[in-house]
Every structure is written in structure tokens, then in C-alpha cells.
mmCIF file of C-alpha atoms in Angstrom:
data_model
loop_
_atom_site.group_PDB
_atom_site.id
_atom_site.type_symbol
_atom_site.label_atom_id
_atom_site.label_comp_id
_atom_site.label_asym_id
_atom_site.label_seq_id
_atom_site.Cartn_x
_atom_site.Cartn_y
_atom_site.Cartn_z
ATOM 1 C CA UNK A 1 24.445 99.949 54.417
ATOM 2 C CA UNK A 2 27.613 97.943 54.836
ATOM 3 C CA UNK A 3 28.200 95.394 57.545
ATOM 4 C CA UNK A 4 30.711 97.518 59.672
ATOM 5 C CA UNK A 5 31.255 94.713 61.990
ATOM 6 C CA UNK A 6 34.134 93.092 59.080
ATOM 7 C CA UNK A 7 36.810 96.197 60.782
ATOM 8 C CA UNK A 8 37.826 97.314 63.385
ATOM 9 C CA UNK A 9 36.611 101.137 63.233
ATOM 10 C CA UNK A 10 39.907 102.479 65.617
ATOM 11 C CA UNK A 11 42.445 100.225 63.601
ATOM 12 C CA UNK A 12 40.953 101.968 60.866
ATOM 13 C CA UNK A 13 40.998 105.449 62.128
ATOM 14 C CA UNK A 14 44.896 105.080 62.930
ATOM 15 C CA UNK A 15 45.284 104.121 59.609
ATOM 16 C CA UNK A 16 43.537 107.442 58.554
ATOM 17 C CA UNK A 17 45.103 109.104 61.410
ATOM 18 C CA UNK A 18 48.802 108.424 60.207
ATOM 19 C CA UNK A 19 47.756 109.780 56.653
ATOM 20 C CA UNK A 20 46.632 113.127 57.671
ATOM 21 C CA UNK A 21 49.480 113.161 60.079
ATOM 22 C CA UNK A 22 52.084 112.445 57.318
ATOM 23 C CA UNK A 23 50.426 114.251 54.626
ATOM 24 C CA UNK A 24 47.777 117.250 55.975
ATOM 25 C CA UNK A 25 44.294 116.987 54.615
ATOM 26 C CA UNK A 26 44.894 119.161 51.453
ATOM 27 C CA UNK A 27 47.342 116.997 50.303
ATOM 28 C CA UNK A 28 45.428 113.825 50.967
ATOM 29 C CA UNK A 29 41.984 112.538 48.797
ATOM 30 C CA UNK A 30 39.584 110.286 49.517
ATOM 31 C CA UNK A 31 41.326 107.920 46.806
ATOM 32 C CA UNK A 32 44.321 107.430 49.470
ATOM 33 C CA UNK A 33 41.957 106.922 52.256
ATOM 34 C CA UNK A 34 40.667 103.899 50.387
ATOM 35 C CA UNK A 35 43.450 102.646 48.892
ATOM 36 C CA UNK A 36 45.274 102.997 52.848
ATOM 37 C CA UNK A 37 42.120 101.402 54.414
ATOM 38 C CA UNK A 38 41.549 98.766 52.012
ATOM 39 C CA UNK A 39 37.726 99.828 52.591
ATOM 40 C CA UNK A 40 35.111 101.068 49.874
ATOM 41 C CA UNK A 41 34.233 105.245 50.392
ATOM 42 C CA UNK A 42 30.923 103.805 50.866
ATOM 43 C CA UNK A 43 32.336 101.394 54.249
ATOM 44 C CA UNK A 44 34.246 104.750 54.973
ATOM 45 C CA UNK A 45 31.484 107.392 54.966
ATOM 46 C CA UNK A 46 28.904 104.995 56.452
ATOM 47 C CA UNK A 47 31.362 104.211 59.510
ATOM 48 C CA UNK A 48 33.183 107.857 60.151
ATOM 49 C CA UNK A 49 31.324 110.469 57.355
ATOM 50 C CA UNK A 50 32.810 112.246 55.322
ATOM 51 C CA UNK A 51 36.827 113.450 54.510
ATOM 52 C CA UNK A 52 36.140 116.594 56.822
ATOM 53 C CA UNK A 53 34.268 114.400 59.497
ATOM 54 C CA UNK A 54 37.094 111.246 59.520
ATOM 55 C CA UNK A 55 39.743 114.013 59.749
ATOM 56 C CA UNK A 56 38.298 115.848 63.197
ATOM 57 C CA UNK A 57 37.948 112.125 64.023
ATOM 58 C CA UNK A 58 41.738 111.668 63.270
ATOM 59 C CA UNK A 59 43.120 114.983 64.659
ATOM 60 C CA UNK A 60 40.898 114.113 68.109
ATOM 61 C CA UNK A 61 42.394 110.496 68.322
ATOM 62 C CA UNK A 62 45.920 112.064 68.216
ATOM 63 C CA UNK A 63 45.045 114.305 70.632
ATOM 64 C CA UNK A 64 43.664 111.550 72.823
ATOM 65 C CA UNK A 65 46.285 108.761 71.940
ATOM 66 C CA UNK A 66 49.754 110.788 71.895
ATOM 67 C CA UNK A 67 48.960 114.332 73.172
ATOM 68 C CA UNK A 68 47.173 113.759 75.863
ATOM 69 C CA UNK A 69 49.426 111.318 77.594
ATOM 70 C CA UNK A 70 52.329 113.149 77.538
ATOM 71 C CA UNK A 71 51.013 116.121 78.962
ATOM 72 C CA UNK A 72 49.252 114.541 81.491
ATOM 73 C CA UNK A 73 53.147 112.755 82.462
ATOM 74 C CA UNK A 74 54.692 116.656 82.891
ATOM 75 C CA UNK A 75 51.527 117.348 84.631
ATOM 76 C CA UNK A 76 52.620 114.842 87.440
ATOM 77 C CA UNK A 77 56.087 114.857 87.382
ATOM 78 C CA UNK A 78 57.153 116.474 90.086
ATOM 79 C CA UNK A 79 60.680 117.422 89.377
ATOM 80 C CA UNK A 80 60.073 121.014 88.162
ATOM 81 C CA UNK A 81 62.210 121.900 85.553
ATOM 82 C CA UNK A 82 63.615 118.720 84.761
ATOM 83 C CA UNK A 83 60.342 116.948 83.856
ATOM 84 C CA UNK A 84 60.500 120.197 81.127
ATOM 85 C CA UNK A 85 64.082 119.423 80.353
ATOM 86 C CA UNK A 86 62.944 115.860 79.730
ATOM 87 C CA UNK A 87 59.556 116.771 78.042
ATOM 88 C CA UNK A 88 61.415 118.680 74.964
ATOM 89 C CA UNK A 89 63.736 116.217 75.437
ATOM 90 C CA UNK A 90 61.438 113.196 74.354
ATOM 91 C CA UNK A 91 59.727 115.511 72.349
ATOM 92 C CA UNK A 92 63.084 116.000 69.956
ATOM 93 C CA UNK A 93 63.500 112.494 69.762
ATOM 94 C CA UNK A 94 60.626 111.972 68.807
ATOM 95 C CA UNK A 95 60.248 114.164 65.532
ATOM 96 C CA UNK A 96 63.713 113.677 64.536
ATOM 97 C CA UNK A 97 64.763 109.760 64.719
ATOM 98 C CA UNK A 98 62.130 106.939 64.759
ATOM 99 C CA UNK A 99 59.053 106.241 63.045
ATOM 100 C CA UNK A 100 57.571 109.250 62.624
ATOM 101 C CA UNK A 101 60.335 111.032 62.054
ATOM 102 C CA UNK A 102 59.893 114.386 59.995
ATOM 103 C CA UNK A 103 56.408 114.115 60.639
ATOM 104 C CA UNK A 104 56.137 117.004 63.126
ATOM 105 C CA UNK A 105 53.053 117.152 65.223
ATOM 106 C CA UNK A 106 49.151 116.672 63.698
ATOM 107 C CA UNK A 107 48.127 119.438 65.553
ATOM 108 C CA UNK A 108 50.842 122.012 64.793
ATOM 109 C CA UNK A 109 50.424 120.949 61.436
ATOM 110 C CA UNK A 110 46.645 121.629 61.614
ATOM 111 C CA UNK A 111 48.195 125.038 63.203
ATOM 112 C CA UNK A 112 50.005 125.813 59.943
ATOM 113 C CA UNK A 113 47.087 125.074 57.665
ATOM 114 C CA UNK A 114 44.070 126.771 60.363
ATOM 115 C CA UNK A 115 43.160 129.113 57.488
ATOM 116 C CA UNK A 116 39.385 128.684 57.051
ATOM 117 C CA UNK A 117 39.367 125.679 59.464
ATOM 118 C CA UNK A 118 35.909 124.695 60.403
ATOM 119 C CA UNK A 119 34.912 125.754 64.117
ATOM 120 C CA UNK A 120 35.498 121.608 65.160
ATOM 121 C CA UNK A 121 38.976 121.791 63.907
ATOM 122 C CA UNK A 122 39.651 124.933 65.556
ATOM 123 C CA UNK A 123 37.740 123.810 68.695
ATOM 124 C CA UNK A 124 40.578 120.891 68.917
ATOM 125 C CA UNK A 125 43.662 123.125 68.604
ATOM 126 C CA UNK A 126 42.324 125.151 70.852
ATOM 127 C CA UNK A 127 42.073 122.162 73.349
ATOM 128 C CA UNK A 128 45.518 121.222 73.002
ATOM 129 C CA UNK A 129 46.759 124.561 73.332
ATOM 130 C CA UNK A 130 45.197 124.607 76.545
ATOM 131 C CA UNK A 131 46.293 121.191 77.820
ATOM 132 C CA UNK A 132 49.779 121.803 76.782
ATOM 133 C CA UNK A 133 49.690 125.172 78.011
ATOM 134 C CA UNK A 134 48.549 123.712 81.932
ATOM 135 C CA UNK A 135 50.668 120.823 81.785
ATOM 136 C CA UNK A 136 53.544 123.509 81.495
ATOM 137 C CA UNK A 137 52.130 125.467 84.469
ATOM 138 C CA UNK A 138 52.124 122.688 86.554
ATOM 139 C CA UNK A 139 55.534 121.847 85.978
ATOM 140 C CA UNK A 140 56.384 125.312 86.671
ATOM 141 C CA UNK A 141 54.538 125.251 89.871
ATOM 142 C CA UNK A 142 56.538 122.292 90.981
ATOM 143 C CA UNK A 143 59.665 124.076 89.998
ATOM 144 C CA UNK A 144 58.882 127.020 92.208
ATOM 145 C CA UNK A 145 57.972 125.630 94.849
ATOM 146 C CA UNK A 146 61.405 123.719 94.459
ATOM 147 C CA UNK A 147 63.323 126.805 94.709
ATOM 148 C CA UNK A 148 64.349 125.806 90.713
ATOM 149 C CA UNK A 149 63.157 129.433 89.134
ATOM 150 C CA UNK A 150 63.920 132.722 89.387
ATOM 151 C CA UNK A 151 62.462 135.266 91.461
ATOM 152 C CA UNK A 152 59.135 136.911 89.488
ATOM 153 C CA UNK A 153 58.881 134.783 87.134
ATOM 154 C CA UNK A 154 55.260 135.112 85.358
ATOM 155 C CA UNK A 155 54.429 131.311 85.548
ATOM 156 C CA UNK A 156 51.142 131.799 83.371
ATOM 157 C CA UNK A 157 53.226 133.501 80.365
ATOM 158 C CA UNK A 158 56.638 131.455 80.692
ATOM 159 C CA UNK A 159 53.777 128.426 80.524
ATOM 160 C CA UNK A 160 52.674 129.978 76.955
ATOM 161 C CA UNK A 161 56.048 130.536 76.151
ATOM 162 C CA UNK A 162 57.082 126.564 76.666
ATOM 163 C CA UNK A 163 54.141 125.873 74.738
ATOM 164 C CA UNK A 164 55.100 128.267 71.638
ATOM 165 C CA UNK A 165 58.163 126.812 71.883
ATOM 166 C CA UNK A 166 57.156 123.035 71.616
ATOM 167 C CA UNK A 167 54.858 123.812 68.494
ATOM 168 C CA UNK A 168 57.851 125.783 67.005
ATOM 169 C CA UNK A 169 60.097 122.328 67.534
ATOM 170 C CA UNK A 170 57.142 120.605 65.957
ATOM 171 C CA UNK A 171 57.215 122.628 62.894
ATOM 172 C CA UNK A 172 60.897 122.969 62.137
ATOM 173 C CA UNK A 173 61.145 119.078 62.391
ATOM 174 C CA UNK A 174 59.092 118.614 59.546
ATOM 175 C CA UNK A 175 61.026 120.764 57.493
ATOM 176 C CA UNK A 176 64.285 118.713 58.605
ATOM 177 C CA UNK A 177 65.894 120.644 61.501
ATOM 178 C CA UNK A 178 68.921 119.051 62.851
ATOM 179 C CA UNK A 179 68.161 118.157 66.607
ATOM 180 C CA UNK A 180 71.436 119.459 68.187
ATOM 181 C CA UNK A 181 70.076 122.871 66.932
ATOM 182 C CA UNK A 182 66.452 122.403 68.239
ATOM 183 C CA UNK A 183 67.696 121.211 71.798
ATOM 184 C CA UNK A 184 70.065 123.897 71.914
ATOM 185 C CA UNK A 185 67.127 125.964 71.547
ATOM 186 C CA UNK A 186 65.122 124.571 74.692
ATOM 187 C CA UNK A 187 68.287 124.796 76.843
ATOM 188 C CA UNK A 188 68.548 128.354 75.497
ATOM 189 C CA UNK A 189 64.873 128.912 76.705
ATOM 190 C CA UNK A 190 64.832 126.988 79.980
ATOM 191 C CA UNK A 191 68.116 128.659 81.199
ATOM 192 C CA UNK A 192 66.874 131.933 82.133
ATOM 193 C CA UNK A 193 63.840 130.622 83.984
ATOM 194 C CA UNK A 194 66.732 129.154 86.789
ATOM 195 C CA UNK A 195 67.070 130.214 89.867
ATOM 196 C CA UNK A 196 70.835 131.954 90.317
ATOM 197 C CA UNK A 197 71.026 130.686 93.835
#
């Protein structure tokens, strides 16, 4: 068994991380993973598994690393609907200009290619789903109870709806949507939730 101790497993893992990410696991072999790593497949499977194993490992460190943040920032912002404004906001910016531009979003790209995912994989988009999906209901909730939305509003489906949304700016980024069109999709989205007082 390989001394494991010569790298750092996580540095590793973003490496792997930003592969899938860029490319989707179909696209990507096990010959990329080594020649991106630098490590043997022998250092790889001994340390993470296999290609399906190192790629829930992957998908669950973006989740942890960049998902999880984020939501857990609308979560507490307690502006209402401008901590939404600023979430797709940040969220346009990000998959249209920077370094992972054109990317899109690991896990709306694990959406797109879900067909015969195995029950892990599934178990992870699930997750996010739901995280993204509460982090919008808590905004909402603050917006409410600021007086931002209007009257009978359905919080729990306008939260689903937010969250549709954000996967749908994910996945038009990738294929190269301008950003002036995607953010004149939120505002088209967010305006009707607001109060007309």
C-alpha cells in the first residue's frame, strides 16, 4: 500500500474536484485524474477508491466548500429580499466572469447528467436541493416579516421556485448565457413577490 502521508488528501480532492466540476464524470477518465494529480491510480484508489467513490467525494466537498456557505449567508441575512437580490446577484458573477467562469454549478451539472446516478449521488443533490431550498425560505421569512412581499404569498413554493431558478442560472451559464439576460431574469422573478405598498 502506498505511503499516503507524501499528499495532502484535500489538496488532492480539489484537484479532482475542479475536474469533475469543469468536465462531468463521463467526460473525465481515470487517465486525467492521474495525469491532474500527479499521483499513481494505485496512490488514488488506495487514498479515495475508485472513479465513482472520488467523485461522491468531489461532488460532497463542493457541497461543503462553496454550497454550503453561501446558503448558510442568505440563511442569516436578514434583509429579506435583498439578501435574494444579492444572492443571484453573486451567484451571476460568479458563473459568468472569474475563474470558473462557464463552469456552471457541480451539482446542477450532476442534475443534468442524474440518469442512472447511484443512490449516493442522488442522496447529495437531494441535500442541496434541500439546503438551497431553506436558505430561500428563510430569506423569505425575513422578507415578510419586513412587510417586503405581497399579501399570500406561498413562502414554501416561491422558496422552490428561487431554487429552480438558481439551478436554471447554473445551467445556462455553462452553455454561455450573457449575464444581463440571466439577471434580467431574477429581477423578472423577484418583482412580483413585492409588496405594492
Amino acid at each position: 500500500m502506498p505511503d499516503v502521508k507524501h499528499f495532502d488528501p484535500d489538496a488532492v480532492l480539489e484537484q479532482v474536484e475542479h475536474l469533475f466540476w469543469r468536465r462531468g464524470p463521463a467526460s473525465t477518465g481515470m487517465a486525467e485524474v492521474v495525469a491532474t494529480t500527479g499521483l499513481s491510480r494505485s496512490s488514488l484508489y488506495a487514498t479515495f477508491g475508485g472513479k465513482q467513490e472520488l467523485y461522491v467525494k468531489a461532488l460532497r466537498r463542493y457541497v461543503e466548500q462553496r454550497s454550503r456557505p453561501v446558503f448558510e449567508r442568505l440563511s442569516g441575512d436578514e434583509r429579506g429580499l435583498p439578501a435574494v437580490e444579492d444572492f443571484f446577484h453573486r451567484l451571476i458573477l460568479a458563473r459568468c466572469a472569474g475563474r470558473h467562469a462557464r463552469w456552471g454549478c457541480m451539482v446542477a451539472n450532476a442534475h443534468a447528467e442524474a440518469e442512472g446516478a447511484d443512490p449516493e449521488v442522488l442522496h447529495v443533490l437531494d441535500l442541496h436541493q434541500e439546503q438551497l431550498r431553506t436558505a430561500m425560505r428563510a430569506a423569505l421569512g425575513a422578507a415578510l416579516a419586513k412587510g417586503q412581499l405581497r399579501a399570500g404569498l406561498d413562502l414554501d413554493a416561491t422558496a422552490e421556485l428561487l431554487a429552480l431558478l438558481a439551478y436554471g442560472v447554473n445551467v445556462r451559464s455553462r452553455a454561455g448565457a450573457d449575464a444581463a439576460r440571466l439577471r434580467a431574469a431574477a429581477s423578472a422573478a423577484l418583482n412580483p413577490l413585492r409588496s405594492q405598498r
